[in-house]
PDB file of C-alpha atoms in Angstrom:
ATOM      1  CA  MET J   1      90.221  95.946  90.506  1.00 45.00           C
ATOM      2  CA  PRO J   2      89.627  98.191  94.207  1.00 47.00           C
ATOM      3  CA  ARG J   3      87.971 101.510  94.986  1.00 46.00           C
ATOM      4  CA  LEU J   4      91.240 103.400  95.285  1.00 46.00           C
ATOM      5  CA  LEU J   5      93.735 101.173  93.584  1.00 43.00           C
ATOM      6  CA  VAL J   6      92.396  99.550  90.483  1.00 42.00           C
ATOM      7  CA  LEU J   7      95.265  99.129  88.150  1.00 37.00           C
ATOM      8  CA  SER J   8      94.214  96.026  86.380  1.00 35.00           C
ATOM      9  CA  LEU J   9      95.629  96.620  82.953  1.00 34.00           C
ATOM     10  CA  ALA J  10      95.499  95.635  79.299  1.00 32.00           C
ATOM     11  CA  LEU J  11      97.424  96.713  76.206  1.00 31.00           C
ATOM     12  CA  VAL J  12      96.798  97.135  72.529  1.00 31.00           C
ATOM     13  CA  GLY J  13      98.957  97.612  69.463  1.00 32.00           C
ATOM     14  CA  MET J  14     101.865  95.317  70.424  1.00 35.00           C
ATOM     15  CA  SER J  15     102.592  91.780  69.377  1.00 33.00           C
ATOM     16  CA  PRO J  16     102.098  88.968  71.930  1.00 34.00           C
ATOM     17  CA  THR J  17     105.215  87.892  73.781  1.00 36.00           C
ATOM     18  CA  SER J  18     105.993  84.877  75.912  1.00 39.00           C
ATOM     19  CA  PHE J  19     107.070  86.176  79.333  1.00 40.00           C
ATOM     20  CA  ALA J  20     109.634  83.579  80.277  1.00 39.00           C
ATOM     21  CA  ALA J  21     113.195  84.034  81.441  1.00 43.00           C
ATOM     22  CA  ASP J  22     113.900  86.202  78.376  1.00 53.00           C
ATOM     23  CA  GLY J  23     110.991  88.547  79.096  1.00 71.00           C
ATOM     24  CA  PRO J  24     111.356  92.312  79.432  1.00 84.00           C
ATOM     25  CA  TYR J  25     111.374  92.490  83.240  1.00 90.00           C
ATOM     26  CA  PRO J  26     114.137  91.931  85.798  1.00 94.00           C
ATOM     27  CA  PRO J  27     113.385  89.590  88.731  1.00 95.00           C
ATOM     28  CA  VAL J  28     111.910  92.412  90.848  1.00 97.00           C
ATOM     29  CA  VAL J  29     110.109  95.533  89.632  1.00 96.00           C
ATOM     30  CA  THR J  30     108.959  98.263  92.013  1.00 97.00           C
ATOM     31  CA  PHE J  31     106.550 101.139  91.469  1.00 97.00           C
ATOM     32  CA  ALA J  32     106.089 104.076  93.826  1.00 98.00           C
ATOM     33  CA  VAL J  33     102.418 104.964  94.328  1.00 98.00           C
ATOM     34  CA  TRP J  34     101.573 108.662  94.539  1.00 98.00           C
ATOM     35  CA  ARG J  35      98.315 110.358  95.525  1.00 97.00           C
ATOM     36  CA  ASN J  36      97.988 114.057  94.639  1.00 95.00           C
ATOM     37  CA  GLY J  37     101.780 114.346  94.675  1.00 93.00           C
ATOM     38  CA  GLU J  38     102.286 112.486  97.974  1.00 96.00           C
ATOM     39  CA  ASN J  39     103.993 109.090  98.162  1.00 97.00           C
ATOM     40  CA  VAL J  40     101.488 106.691  99.767  1.00 97.00           C
ATOM     41  CA  GLY J  41     102.945 103.261  99.083  1.00 98.00           C
ATOM     42  CA  ARG J  42     104.433 100.846  96.603  1.00 97.00           C
ATOM     43  CA  HIS J  43     103.506  98.119  94.134  1.00 97.00           C
ATOM     44  CA  VAL J  44     106.019  95.288  93.602  1.00 98.00           C
ATOM     45  CA  LEU J  45     106.175  92.617  90.888  1.00 97.00           C
ATOM     46  CA  THR J  46     108.402  89.560  91.337  1.00 97.00           C
ATOM     47  CA  PHE J  47     109.216  87.125  88.524  1.00 95.00           C
ATOM     48  CA  ASP J  48     110.537  83.603  89.137  1.00 95.00           C
ATOM     49  CA  GLN J  49     110.957  80.335  87.236  1.00 92.00           C
ATOM     50  CA  LYS J  50     109.913  77.128  89.017  1.00 89.00           C
ATOM     51  CA  SER J  51     109.678  73.643  87.483  1.00 87.00           C
ATOM     52  CA  GLY J  52     109.235  74.991  83.966  1.00 88.00           C
ATOM     53  CA  SER J  53     106.560  77.495  84.967  1.00 93.00           C
ATOM     54  CA  GLN J  54     106.723  81.219  85.491  1.00 94.00           C
ATOM     55  CA  VAL J  55     105.545  82.448  88.867  1.00 96.00           C
ATOM     56  CA  VAL J  56     104.547  86.099  89.128  1.00 96.00           C
ATOM     57  CA  THR J  57     103.920  87.676  92.523  1.00 98.00           C
ATOM     58  CA  ILE J  58     102.142  91.011  92.937  1.00 97.00           C
ATOM     59  CA  ASP J  59     102.239  92.994  96.205  1.00 98.00           C
ATOM     60  CA  SER J  60     100.615  96.367  96.834  1.00 97.00           C
ATOM     61  CA  ASP J  61     100.713  98.234 100.138  1.00 97.00           C
ATOM     62  CA  ILE J  62      99.132 101.694 100.209  1.00 97.00           C
ATOM     63  CA  THR J  63      98.316 103.891 103.200  1.00 97.00           C
ATOM     64  CA  VAL J  64      96.599 107.276 102.961  1.00 96.00           C
ATOM     65  CA  ARG J  65      96.813 109.485 106.073  1.00 94.00           C
ATOM     66  CA  ALA J  66      94.843 112.547 107.094  1.00 91.00           C
ATOM     67  CA  MET J  67      95.965 114.670 110.038  1.00 91.00           C
ATOM     68  CA  GLY J  68      98.360 111.918 111.066  1.00 90.00           C
ATOM     69  CA  LEU J  69      95.679 109.208 111.129  1.00 95.00           C
ATOM     70  CA  VAL J  70      95.164 106.343 108.663  1.00 95.00           C
ATOM     71  CA  ALA J  71      92.246 107.331 106.445  1.00 94.00           C
ATOM     72  CA  TYR J  72      92.557 104.516 103.930  1.00 95.00           C
ATOM     73  CA  ARG J  73      94.563 101.267 103.713  1.00 96.00           C
ATOM     74  CA  PHE J  74      94.861  98.914 100.767  1.00 96.00           C
ATOM     75  CA  ILE J  75      96.869  95.670 100.817  1.00 97.00           C
ATOM     76  CA  HIS J  76      96.929  93.198  97.940  1.00 97.00           C
ATOM     77  CA  HIS J  77      98.910  90.002  97.415  1.00 98.00           C
ATOM     78  CA  GLY J  78      98.617  87.948  94.232  1.00 97.00           C
ATOM     79  CA  ASN J  79     100.350  84.836  92.958  1.00 98.00           C
ATOM     80  CA  GLU J  80     100.076  83.647  89.339  1.00 97.00           C
ATOM     81  CA  VAL J  81     101.512  80.480  87.786  1.00 97.00           C
ATOM     82  CA  TRP J  82     101.907  80.422  84.002  1.00 96.00           C
ATOM     83  CA  ALA J  83     102.834  77.619  81.586  1.00 95.00           C
ATOM     84  CA  GLY J  84     103.832  79.492  78.463  1.00 91.00           C
ATOM     85  CA  GLU J  85     100.893  81.741  77.615  1.00 91.00           C
ATOM     86  CA  GLN J  86      98.316  79.837  79.689  1.00 95.00           C
ATOM     87  CA  LEU J  87      97.406  80.863  83.198  1.00 97.00           C
ATOM     88  CA  GLN J  88      97.521  77.712  85.322  1.00 97.00           C
ATOM     89  CA  SER J  89      96.461  79.093  88.679  1.00 98.00           C
ATOM     90  CA  LEU J  90      95.879  82.318  90.542  1.00 98.00           C
ATOM     91  CA  GLN J  91      95.587  83.115  94.242  1.00 98.00           C
ATOM     92  CA  ALA J  92      94.867  86.645  95.412  1.00 98.00           C
ATOM     93  CA  THR J  93      93.970  88.269  98.723  1.00 97.00           C
ATOM     94  CA  THR J  94      92.952  91.891  99.202  1.00 96.00           C
ATOM     95  CA  GLU J  95      92.159  94.035 102.201  1.00 95.00           C
ATOM     96  CA  ASP J  96      90.412  97.174 100.988  1.00 93.00           C
ATOM     97  CA  ASN J  97      90.042  99.531 103.954  1.00 92.00           C
ATOM     98  CA  GLY J  98      89.070  96.655 106.237  1.00 89.00           C
ATOM     99  CA  ARG J  99      86.968  94.662 103.786  1.00 91.00           C
ATOM    100  CA  LYS J 100      88.579  91.373 102.782  1.00 93.00           C
ATOM    101  CA  PHE J 101      88.439  89.563  99.437  1.00 94.00           C
ATOM    102  CA  THR J 102      90.007  86.345  98.154  1.00 96.00           C
ATOM    103  CA  VAL J 103      90.100  84.993  94.605  1.00 97.00           C
ATOM    104  CA  ALA J 104      91.277  81.551  93.468  1.00 98.00           C
ATOM    105  CA  ALA J 105      91.384  80.402  89.848  1.00 98.00           C
ATOM    106  CA  GLN J 106      92.472  77.036  88.464  1.00 98.00           C
ATOM    107  CA  HIS J 107      92.957  76.022  84.838  1.00 97.00           C
ATOM    108  CA  ALA J 108      90.843  72.976  83.950  1.00 96.00           C
ATOM    109  CA  GLY J 109      90.687  71.999  80.285  1.00 94.00           C
ATOM    110  CA  SER J 110      89.059  74.825  78.341  1.00 95.00           C
ATOM    111  CA  HIS J 111      87.962  76.646  81.477  1.00 97.00           C
ATOM    112  CA  LEU J 112      89.090  78.561  84.523  1.00 97.00           C
ATOM    113  CA  LYS J 113      87.388  77.460  87.723  1.00 97.00           C
ATOM    114  CA  VAL J 114      87.049  80.629  89.797  1.00 97.00           C
ATOM    115  CA  GLU J 115      86.090  80.912  93.455  1.00 97.00           C
ATOM    116  CA  ARG J 116      85.627  84.312  95.060  1.00 95.00           C
ATOM    117  CA  THR J 117      85.075  85.143  98.704  1.00 93.00           C
ATOM    118  CA  THR J 118      84.010  88.418 100.293  1.00 88.00           C
ATOM    119  CA  ALA J 119      84.010  88.892 104.052  1.00 78.00           C
ATOM    120  CA  GLY J 120      80.911  90.858 105.051  1.00 56.00           C
ATOM    121  CA  PRO J 121      78.729  91.363 108.135  1.00 46.00           C
ATOM    122  CA  VAL J 122      76.502  88.531 109.304  1.00 41.00           C
ATOM    123  CA  ALA J 123      72.901  88.809 110.454  1.00 36.00           C
ATOM    124  CA  ALA J 124      72.087  91.154 113.331  1.00 38.00           C
ATOM    125  CA  ALA J 125      71.689  88.211 115.716  1.00 39.00           C
ATOM    126  CA  ALA J 126      75.377  87.362 115.361  1.00 40.00           C
ATOM    127  CA  LEU J 127      78.120  88.816 117.531  1.00 42.00           C
ATOM    128  CA  ASP J 128      78.855  92.425 116.696  1.00 46.00           C
ATOM    129  CA  GLY J 129      81.887  92.742 114.414  1.00 49.00           C
ATOM    130  CA  PHE J 130      81.958  89.094 113.392  1.00 47.00           C
ATOM    131  CA  GLN J 131      82.308  88.459 109.665  1.00 51.00           C
ATOM    132  CA  VAL J 132      81.076  85.560 107.582  1.00 52.00           C
ATOM    133  CA  PRO J 133      82.415  84.811 104.104  1.00 62.00           C
ATOM    134  CA  ASP J 134      80.192  85.167 101.058  1.00 81.00           C
ATOM    135  CA  ILE J 135      81.486  82.490  98.655  1.00 83.00           C
ATOM    136  CA  SER J 136      80.572  82.110  94.991  1.00 93.00           C
ATOM    137  CA  ARG J 137      81.966  79.996  92.161  1.00 94.00           C
ATOM    138  CA  GLU J 138      81.984  80.439  88.401  1.00 95.00           C
ATOM    139  CA  THR J 139      83.374  78.675  85.343  1.00 96.00           C
ATOM    140  CA  LEU J 140      84.976  81.058  82.857  1.00 96.00           C
ATOM    141  CA  PRO J 141      86.910  80.622  79.579  1.00 96.00           C
ATOM    142  CA  ALA J 142      90.509  79.484  80.027  1.00 96.00           C
ATOM    143  CA  SER J 143      91.626  82.335  77.764  1.00 94.00           C
ATOM    144  CA  LEU J 144      90.503  84.938  80.315  1.00 94.00           C
ATOM    145  CA  MET J 145      93.524  86.754  81.691  1.00 91.00           C
ATOM    146  CA  PRO J 146      93.855  88.399  85.107  1.00 92.00           C
ATOM    147  CA  THR J 147      93.988  92.133  85.592  1.00 90.00           C
ATOM    148  CA  SER J 148      97.753  92.074  86.183  1.00 85.00           C
ATOM    149  CA  GLN J 149      99.506  94.988  84.570  1.00 84.00           C
ATOM    150  CA  TRP J 150     102.695  93.152  83.661  1.00 85.00           C
ATOM    151  CA  ASN J 151     101.355  90.900  80.882  1.00 81.00           C
ATOM    152  CA  ILE J 152     101.312  92.504  77.457  1.00 74.00           C
ATOM    153  CA  ARG J 153      99.157  89.726  75.987  1.00 78.00           C
ATOM    154  CA  GLN J 154      96.180  91.500  77.457  1.00 77.00           C
ATOM    155  CA  VAL J 155      96.480  93.594  74.301  1.00 63.00           C
ATOM    156  CA  LYS J 156      93.926  91.396  72.541  1.00 71.00           C
ATOM    157  CA  GLN J 157      91.452  91.135  75.398  1.00 84.00           C
ATOM    158  CA  THR J 158      88.113  92.862  75.864  1.00 93.00           C
ATOM    159  CA  ALA J 159      87.433  91.073  79.157  1.00 93.00           C
ATOM    160  CA  LEU J 160      89.729  90.383  82.111  1.00 91.00           C
ATOM    161  CA  LEU J 161      89.451  88.576  85.434  1.00 95.00           C
ATOM    162  CA  ASN J 162      89.362  91.163  88.224  1.00 94.00           C
ATOM    163  CA  THR J 163      91.899  89.924  90.771  1.00 94.00           C
ATOM    164  CA  GLN J 164      90.267  91.706  93.702  1.00 94.00           C
ATOM    165  CA  TYR J 165      86.645  90.722  93.170  1.00 93.00           C
ATOM    166  CA  GLY J 166      86.972  87.577  91.022  1.00 94.00           C
ATOM    167  CA  THR J 167      84.502  88.974  88.485  1.00 93.00           C
ATOM    168  CA  VAL J 168      84.795  89.698  84.755  1.00 94.00           C
ATOM    169  CA  ALA J 169      85.832  93.266  83.869  1.00 93.00           C
ATOM    170  CA  ARG J 170      84.779  94.471  80.401  1.00 94.00           C
ATOM    171  CA  VAL J 171      87.371  96.801  78.902  1.00 93.00           C
ATOM    172  CA  LYS J 172      88.118  98.862  75.836  1.00 90.00           C
ATOM    173  CA  VAL J 173      91.685 100.050  75.263  1.00 87.00           C
ATOM    174  CA  VAL J 174      92.576 102.843  72.838  1.00 88.00           C
ATOM    175  CA  PRO J 175      96.253 103.409  71.940  1.00 90.00           C
ATOM    176  CA  GLY J 176      97.475 106.977  71.963  1.00 88.00           C
ATOM    177  CA  GLY J 177     100.694 108.610  70.893  1.00 89.00           C
ATOM    178  CA  ARG J 178     104.307 108.391  71.934  1.00 92.00           C
ATOM    179  CA  GLU J 179     105.268 110.471  74.958  1.00 96.00           C
ATOM    180  CA  GLN J 180     108.232 111.181  77.180  1.00 96.00           C
ATOM    181  CA  ILE J 181     107.547 110.005  80.736  1.00 95.00           C
ATOM    182  CA  ARG J 182     109.642 110.047  83.893  1.00 95.00           C
ATOM    183  CA  THR J 183     110.709 107.026  85.890  1.00 96.00           C
ATOM    184  CA  SER J 184     112.428 107.579  89.242  1.00 95.00           C
ATOM    185  CA  THR J 185     115.744 108.307  87.537  1.00 95.00           C
ATOM    186  CA  ARG J 186     115.271 109.286  83.898  1.00 95.00           C
ATOM    187  CA  SER J 187     113.031 110.262  81.032  1.00 96.00           C
ATOM    188  CA  ILE J 188     112.026 107.533  78.566  1.00 95.00           C
ATOM    189  CA  GLU J 189     109.769 107.277  75.540  1.00 96.00           C
ATOM    190  CA  ALA J 190     106.603 105.250  76.002  1.00 92.00           C
ATOM    191  CA  THR J 191     103.229 104.637  74.357  1.00 89.00           C
ATOM    192  CA  HIS J 192     100.114 106.004  76.029  1.00 90.00           C
ATOM    193  CA  TYR J 193      96.988 103.802  76.341  1.00 90.00           C
ATOM    194  CA  THR J 194      93.564 104.853  77.588  1.00 89.00           C
ATOM    195  CA  TYR J 195      91.145 102.390  79.211  1.00 90.00           C
ATOM    196  CA  SER J 196      87.389 102.673  79.442  1.00 90.00           C
ATOM    197  CA  GLY J 197      84.548 100.391  80.488  1.00 93.00           C
ATOM    198  CA  ASP J 198      84.862  98.633  83.832  1.00 93.00           C
ATOM    199  CA  LEU J 199      88.453  99.903  84.096  1.00 88.00           C
ATOM    200  CA  ARG J 200      89.181 103.606  83.595  1.00 90.00           C
ATOM    201  CA  MET J 201      92.824 104.612  83.560  1.00 87.00           C
ATOM    202  CA  ASP J 202      95.791 105.804  81.509  1.00 88.00           C
ATOM    203  CA  LEU J 203      98.881 103.612  81.135  1.00 87.00           C
ATOM    204  CA  TRP J 204     102.277 103.950  79.504  1.00 89.00           C
ATOM    205  CA  TYR J 205     104.517 101.138  78.167  1.00 87.00           C
ATOM    206  CA  ASP J 206     108.050 101.476  76.841  1.00 91.00           C
ATOM    207  CA  ASP J 207     109.613  99.907  73.738  1.00 90.00           C
ATOM    208  CA  ARG J 208     110.478  96.741  75.690  1.00 90.00           C
ATOM    209  CA  ALA J 209     106.781  96.196  76.495  1.00 87.00           C
ATOM    210  CA  ARG J 210     107.357  97.123  80.130  1.00 88.00           C
ATOM    211  CA  TRP J 211     104.692  98.905  82.112  1.00 87.00           C
ATOM    212  CA  VAL J 212     106.370 102.152  83.268  1.00 90.00           C
ATOM    213  CA  LYS J 213     103.559 104.446  84.443  1.00 92.00           C
ATOM    214  CA  GLY J 214      99.860 104.415  85.329  1.00 91.00           C
ATOM    215  CA  VAL J 215      97.410 107.181  86.196  1.00 93.00           C
ATOM    216  CA  PHE J 216      93.769 107.111  87.272  1.00 92.00           C
ATOM    217  CA  VAL J 217      91.265 109.125  89.275  1.00 93.00           C
ATOM    218  CA  ALA J 218      90.218 107.443  92.541  1.00 90.00           C
ATOM    219  CA  PHE J 219      86.676 107.295  93.924  1.00 86.00           C
ATOM    220  CA  ASP J 220      87.328 110.405  96.060  1.00 89.00           C
ATOM    221  CA  GLY J 221      88.564 112.448  93.089  1.00 92.00           C
ATOM    222  CA  SER J 222      92.257 112.181  93.977  1.00 94.00           C
ATOM    223  CA  MET J 223      94.878 111.522  91.313  1.00 95.00           C
ATOM    224  CA  ILE J 224      96.762 108.216  91.675  1.00 96.00           C
ATOM    225  CA  GLU J 225     100.073 107.639  89.855  1.00 97.00           C
ATOM    226  CA  TYR J 226     102.251 104.528  89.596  1.00 96.00           C
ATOM    227  CA  ILE J 227     105.864 105.452  88.725  1.00 96.00           C
ATOM    228  CA  LEU J 228     108.545 102.887  87.854  1.00 96.00           C
ATOM    229  CA  GLN J 229     111.530 102.886  90.228  1.00 96.00           C
ATOM    230  CA  GLU J 230     114.873 102.284  88.546  1.00 91.00           C
TER     231      GLU J 230
END
């Protein structure tokens, strides 16, 4: 997913689970986002049941400042609707330091119909600063899952739908050992996973299959950490 904040995740080594009302997460889960030891924002997951479907909302809001001025801003809002283990629809909007992206996906038979839009500059003859959308559409397998860190069924995937760009991300996930990690309030045991390919990061999941920590190196070399708030 984004230049600074790509935490589109997958897992290996755990059995698939249906994330319904009895899933591992409470209704709202919040992560603090840290950059080189400084708190720069938060990432919030919201889980809801509506008309027999599970609705998962993802909100990220990150601001990096330098000398009191905003040097980087990242805002992401995603909405997923699931029927059991099948993604029914996805809507996502991202503003990555002023550049805007939208992704829409709809389940249709054995496929996902995906539309992605990027707002970029128009030809020089247009008004300065005006943006025109670049829209493309693609049909992908219905089994493709979004790069949303909450869903442990990504364990079996080698490709994910990037929720910022609307493109396919090729991934390889290698499970590591058991480690003690810190949430906001305590130390817990979790399993360490390392991602490579189109997504490069380190993630930790606890025994309840909950995402509890994520670490990656951003494009500018800074260290980004997602820490579960409890």
